[in-house]
Short mmCIF file of N, CA, C and O in Angstrom, two decimals:
data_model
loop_
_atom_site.label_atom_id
_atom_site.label_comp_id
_atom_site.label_asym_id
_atom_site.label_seq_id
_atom_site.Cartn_x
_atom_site.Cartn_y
_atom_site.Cartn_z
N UNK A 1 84.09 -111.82 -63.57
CA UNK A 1 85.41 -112.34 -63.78
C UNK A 1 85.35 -113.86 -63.64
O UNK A 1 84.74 -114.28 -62.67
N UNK A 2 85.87 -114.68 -64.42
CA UNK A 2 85.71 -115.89 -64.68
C UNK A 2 87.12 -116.94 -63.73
O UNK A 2 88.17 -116.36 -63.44
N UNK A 3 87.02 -117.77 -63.53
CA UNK A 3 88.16 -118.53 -62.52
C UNK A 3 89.24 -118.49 -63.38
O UNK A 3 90.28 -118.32 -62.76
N UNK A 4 89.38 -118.57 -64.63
CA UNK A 4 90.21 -118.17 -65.23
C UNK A 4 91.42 -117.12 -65.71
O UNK A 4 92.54 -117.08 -66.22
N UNK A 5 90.31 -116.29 -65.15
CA UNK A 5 91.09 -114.97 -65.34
C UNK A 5 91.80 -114.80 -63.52
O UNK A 5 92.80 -114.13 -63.25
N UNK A 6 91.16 -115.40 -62.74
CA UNK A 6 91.25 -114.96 -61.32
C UNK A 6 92.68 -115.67 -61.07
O UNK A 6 93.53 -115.31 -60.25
N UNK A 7 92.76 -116.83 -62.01
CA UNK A 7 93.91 -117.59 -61.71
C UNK A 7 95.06 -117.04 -62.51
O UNK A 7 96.25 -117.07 -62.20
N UNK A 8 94.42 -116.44 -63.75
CA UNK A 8 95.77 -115.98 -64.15
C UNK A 8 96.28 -114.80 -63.41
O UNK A 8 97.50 -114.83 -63.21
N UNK A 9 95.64 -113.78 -62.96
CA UNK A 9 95.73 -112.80 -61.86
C UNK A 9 96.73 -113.21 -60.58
O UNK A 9 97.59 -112.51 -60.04
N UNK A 10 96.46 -114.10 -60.40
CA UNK A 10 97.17 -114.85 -59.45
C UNK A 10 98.72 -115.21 -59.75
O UNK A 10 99.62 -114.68 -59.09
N UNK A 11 99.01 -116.26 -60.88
CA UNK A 11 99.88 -116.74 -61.16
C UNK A 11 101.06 -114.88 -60.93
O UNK A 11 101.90 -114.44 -60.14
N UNK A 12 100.25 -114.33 -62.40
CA UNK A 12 101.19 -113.05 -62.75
C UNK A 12 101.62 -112.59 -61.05
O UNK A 12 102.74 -113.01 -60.76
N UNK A 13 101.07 -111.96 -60.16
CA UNK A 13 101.31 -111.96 -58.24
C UNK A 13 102.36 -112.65 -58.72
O UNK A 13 103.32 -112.34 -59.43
N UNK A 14 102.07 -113.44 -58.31
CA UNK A 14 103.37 -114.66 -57.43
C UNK A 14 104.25 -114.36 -58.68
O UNK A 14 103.24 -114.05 -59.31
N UNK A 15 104.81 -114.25 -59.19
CA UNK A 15 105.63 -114.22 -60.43
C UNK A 15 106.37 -113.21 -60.16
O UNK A 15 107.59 -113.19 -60.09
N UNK A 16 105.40 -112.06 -59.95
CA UNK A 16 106.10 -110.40 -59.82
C UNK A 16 106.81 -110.75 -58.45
O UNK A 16 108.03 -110.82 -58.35
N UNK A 17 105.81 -110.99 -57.23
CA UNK A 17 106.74 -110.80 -55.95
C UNK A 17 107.81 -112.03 -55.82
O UNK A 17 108.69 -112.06 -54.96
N UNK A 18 107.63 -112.94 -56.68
CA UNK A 18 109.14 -113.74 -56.66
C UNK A 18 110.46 -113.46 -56.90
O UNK A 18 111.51 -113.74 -56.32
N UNK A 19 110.04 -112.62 -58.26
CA UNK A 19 110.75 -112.00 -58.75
C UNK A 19 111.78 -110.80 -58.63
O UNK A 19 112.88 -110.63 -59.15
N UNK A 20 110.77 -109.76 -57.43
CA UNK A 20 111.04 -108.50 -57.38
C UNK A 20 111.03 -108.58 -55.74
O UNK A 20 111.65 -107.65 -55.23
N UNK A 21 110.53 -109.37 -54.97
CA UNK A 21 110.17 -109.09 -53.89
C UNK A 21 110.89 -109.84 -53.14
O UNK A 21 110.71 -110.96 -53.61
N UNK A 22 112.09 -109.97 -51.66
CA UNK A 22 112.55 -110.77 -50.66
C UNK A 22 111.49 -111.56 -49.69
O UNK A 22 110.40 -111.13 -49.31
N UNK A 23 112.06 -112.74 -49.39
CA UNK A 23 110.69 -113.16 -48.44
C UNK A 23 110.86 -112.39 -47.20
O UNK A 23 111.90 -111.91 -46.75
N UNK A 24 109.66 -112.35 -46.73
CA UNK A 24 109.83 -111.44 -45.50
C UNK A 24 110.84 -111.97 -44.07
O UNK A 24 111.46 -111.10 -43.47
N UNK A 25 110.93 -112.98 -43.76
CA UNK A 25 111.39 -113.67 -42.92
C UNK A 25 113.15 -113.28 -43.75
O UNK A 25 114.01 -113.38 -42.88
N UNK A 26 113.60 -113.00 -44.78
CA UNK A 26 114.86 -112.43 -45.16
C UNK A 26 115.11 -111.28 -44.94
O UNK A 26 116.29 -110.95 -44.99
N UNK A 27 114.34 -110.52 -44.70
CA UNK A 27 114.66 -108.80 -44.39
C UNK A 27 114.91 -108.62 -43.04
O UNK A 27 114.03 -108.66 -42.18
N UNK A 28 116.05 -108.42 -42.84
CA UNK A 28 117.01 -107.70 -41.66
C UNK A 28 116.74 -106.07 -41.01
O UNK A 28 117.08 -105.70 -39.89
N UNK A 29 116.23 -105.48 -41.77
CA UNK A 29 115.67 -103.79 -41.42
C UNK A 29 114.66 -103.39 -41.97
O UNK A 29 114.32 -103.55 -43.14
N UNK A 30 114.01 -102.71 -40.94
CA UNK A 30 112.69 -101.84 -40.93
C UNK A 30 112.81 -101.34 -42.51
O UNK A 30 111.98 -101.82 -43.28
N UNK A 31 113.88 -100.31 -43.12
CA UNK A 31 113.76 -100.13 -44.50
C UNK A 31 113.69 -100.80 -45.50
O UNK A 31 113.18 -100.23 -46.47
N UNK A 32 113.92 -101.49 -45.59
CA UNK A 32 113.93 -102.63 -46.14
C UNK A 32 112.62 -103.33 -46.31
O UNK A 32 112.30 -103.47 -47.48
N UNK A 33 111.91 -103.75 -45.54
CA UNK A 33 110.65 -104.20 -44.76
C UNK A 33 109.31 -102.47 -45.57
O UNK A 33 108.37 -102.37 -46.36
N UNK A 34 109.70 -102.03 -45.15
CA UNK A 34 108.89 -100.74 -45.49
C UNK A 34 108.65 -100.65 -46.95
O UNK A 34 107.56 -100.60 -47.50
N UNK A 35 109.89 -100.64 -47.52
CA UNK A 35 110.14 -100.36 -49.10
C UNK A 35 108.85 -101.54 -49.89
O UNK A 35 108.06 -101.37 -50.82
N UNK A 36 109.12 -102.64 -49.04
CA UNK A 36 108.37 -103.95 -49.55
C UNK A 36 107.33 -103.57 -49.31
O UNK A 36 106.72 -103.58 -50.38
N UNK A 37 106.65 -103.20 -48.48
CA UNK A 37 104.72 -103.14 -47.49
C UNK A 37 104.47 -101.85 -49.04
O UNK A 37 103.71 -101.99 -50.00
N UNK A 38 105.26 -100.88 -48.78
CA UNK A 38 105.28 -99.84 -50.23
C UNK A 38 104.72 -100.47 -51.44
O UNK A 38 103.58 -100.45 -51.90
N UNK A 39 105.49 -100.88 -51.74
CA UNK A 39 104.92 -101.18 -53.21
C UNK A 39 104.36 -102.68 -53.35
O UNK A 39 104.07 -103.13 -54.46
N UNK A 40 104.24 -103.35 -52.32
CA UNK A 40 103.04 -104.13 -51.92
C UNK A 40 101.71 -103.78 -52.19
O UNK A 40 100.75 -104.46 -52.57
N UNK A 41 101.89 -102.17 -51.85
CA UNK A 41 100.24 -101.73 -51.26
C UNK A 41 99.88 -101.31 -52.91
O UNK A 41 99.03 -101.88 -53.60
N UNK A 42 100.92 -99.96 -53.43
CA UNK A 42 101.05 -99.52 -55.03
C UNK A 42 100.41 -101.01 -56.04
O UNK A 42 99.65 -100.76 -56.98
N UNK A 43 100.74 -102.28 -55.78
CA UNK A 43 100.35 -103.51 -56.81
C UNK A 43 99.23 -103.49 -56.35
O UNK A 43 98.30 -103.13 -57.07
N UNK A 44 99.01 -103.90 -54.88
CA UNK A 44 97.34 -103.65 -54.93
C UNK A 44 96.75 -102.97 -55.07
O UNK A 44 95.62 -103.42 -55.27
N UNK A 45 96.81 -101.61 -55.11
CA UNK A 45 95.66 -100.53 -55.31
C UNK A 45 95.95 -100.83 -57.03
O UNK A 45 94.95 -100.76 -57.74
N UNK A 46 97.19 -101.13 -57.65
CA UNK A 46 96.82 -101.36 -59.19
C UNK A 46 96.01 -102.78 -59.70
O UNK A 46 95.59 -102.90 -60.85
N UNK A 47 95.91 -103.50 -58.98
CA UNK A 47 95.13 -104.84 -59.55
C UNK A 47 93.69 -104.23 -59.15
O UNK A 47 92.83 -104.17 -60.03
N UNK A 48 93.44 -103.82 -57.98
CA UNK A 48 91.72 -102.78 -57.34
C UNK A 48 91.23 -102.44 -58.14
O UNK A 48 90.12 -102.80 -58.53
N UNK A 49 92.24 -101.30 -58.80
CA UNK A 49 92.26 -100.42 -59.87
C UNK A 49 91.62 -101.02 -61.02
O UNK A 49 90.43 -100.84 -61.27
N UNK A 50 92.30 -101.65 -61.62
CA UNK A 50 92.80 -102.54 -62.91
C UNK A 50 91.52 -103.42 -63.17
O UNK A 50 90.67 -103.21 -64.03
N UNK A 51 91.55 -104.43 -62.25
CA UNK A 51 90.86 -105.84 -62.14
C UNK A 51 89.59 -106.34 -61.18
O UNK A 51 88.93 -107.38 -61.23
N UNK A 52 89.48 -104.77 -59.97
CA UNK A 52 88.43 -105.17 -59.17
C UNK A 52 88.44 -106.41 -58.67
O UNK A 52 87.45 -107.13 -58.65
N UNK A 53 89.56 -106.73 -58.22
CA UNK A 53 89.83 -108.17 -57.65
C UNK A 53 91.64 -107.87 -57.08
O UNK A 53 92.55 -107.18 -57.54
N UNK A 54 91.52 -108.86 -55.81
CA UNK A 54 93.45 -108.52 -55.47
C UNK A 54 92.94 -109.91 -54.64
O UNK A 54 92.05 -110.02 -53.80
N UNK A 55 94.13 -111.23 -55.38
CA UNK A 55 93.52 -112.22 -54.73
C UNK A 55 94.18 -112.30 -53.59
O UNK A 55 95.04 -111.43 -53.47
N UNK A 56 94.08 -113.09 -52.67
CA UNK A 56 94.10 -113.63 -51.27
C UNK A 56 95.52 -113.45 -51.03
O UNK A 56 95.76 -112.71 -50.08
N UNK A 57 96.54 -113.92 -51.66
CA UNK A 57 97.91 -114.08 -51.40
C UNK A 57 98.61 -113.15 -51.24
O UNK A 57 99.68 -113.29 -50.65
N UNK A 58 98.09 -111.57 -51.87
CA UNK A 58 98.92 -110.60 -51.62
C UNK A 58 98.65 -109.59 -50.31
O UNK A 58 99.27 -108.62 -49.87
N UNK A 59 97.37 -110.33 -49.85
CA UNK A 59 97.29 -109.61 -48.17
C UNK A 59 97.65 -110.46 -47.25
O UNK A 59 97.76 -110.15 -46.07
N UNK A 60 97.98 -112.24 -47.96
CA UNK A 60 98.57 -112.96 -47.17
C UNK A 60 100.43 -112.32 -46.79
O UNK A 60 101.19 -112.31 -45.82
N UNK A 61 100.46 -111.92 -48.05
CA UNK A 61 101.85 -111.56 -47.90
C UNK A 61 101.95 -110.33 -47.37
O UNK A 61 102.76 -110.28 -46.45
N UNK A 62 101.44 -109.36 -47.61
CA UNK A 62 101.27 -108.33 -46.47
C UNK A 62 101.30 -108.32 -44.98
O UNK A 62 102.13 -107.81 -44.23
N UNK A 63 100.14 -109.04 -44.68
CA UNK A 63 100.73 -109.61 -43.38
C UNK A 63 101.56 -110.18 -43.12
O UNK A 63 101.45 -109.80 -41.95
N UNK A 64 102.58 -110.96 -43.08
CA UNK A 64 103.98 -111.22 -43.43
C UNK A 64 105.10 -110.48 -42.93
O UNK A 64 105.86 -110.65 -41.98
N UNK A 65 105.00 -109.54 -43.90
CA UNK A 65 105.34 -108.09 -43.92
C UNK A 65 105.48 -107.54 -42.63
O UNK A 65 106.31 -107.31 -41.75
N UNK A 66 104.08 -107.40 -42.98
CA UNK A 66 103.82 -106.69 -41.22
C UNK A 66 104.09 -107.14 -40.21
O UNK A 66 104.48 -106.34 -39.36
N UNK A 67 104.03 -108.50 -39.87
CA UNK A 67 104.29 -109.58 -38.98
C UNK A 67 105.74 -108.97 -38.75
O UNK A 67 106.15 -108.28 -37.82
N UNK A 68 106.45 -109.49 -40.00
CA UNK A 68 107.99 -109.28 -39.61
C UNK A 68 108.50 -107.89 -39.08
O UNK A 68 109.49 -107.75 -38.37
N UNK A 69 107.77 -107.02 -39.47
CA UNK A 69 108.06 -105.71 -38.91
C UNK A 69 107.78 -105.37 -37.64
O UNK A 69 108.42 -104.50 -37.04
N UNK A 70 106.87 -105.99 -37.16
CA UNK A 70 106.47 -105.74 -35.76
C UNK A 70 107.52 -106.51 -34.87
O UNK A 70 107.82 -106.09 -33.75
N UNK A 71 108.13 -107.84 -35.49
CA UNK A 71 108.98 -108.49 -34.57
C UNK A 71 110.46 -107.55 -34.46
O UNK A 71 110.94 -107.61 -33.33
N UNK A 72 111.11 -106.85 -35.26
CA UNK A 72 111.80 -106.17 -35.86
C UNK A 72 111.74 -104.96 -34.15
O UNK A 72 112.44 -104.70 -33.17
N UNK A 73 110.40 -104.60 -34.78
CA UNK A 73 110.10 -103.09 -33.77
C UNK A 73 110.25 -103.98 -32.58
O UNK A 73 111.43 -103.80 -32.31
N UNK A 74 109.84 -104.73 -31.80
CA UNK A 74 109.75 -105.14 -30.80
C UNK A 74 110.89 -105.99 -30.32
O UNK A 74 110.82 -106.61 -29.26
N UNK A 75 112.33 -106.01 -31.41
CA UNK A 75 113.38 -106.59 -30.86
C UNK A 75 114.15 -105.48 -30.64
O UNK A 75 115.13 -105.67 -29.92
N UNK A 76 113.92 -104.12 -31.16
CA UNK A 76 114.76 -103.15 -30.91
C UNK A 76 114.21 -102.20 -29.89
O UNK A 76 114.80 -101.16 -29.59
N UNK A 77 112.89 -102.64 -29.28
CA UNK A 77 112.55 -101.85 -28.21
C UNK A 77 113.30 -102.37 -27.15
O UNK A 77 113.98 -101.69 -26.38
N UNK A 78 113.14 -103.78 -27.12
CA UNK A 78 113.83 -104.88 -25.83
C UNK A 78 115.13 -104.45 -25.67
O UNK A 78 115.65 -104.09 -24.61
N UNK A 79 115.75 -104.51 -26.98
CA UNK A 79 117.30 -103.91 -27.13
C UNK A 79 117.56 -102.84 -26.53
O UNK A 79 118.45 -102.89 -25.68
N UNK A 80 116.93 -101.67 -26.75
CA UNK A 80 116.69 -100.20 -26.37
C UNK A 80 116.82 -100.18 -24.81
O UNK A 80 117.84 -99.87 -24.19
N UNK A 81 115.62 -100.57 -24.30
CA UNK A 81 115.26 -100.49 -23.26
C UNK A 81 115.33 -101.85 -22.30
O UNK A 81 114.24 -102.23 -21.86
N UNK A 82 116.35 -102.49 -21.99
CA UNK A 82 116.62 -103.36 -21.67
C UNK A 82 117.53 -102.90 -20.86
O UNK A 82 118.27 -101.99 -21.22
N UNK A 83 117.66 -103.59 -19.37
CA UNK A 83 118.88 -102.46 -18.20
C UNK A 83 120.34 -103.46 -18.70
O UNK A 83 121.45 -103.20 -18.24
#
């Protein structure tokens, strides 16, 4: 695969999750948050699939994701269990 193609691979990413995707730091609920990590994972196993390549940015954004979800889980445990 040539830098060329790796970049256009790239651009199309960022395009789709601009497009289709909330930044993570905007999502207010776990469902919400989930739905995204979902078909996060579905684009990457299709570029794997597809292109044998999933560049850098979409496990950057995954983690993200995840990041925000864990803060999420861990504000509603405090909440929960808080006297």
């Amino acid at each position: 695969m040539t830098d060329y193609e790796r970049k256009k691979i790239e651009m199309e990413l960022k395009s789709f999750t601009s497009r289709n995707f909330e930044r993570p730091s905007a999502c207010r609920n776990l469902e919400q948050i989930r739905f995204y990590v979902r078909e996060l994972c579905m684009k990457i196993d299709e570029l794997e699939e597809q292109f044998n390549y999933v560049p850098q940015c979409a496990y950057a954004l995954l983690a993200q994701y995840n990041a925000q979800q864990n803060a999420i889980i861990e504000l509603d445990f405090r909440n929960t269990y808080s006297a």
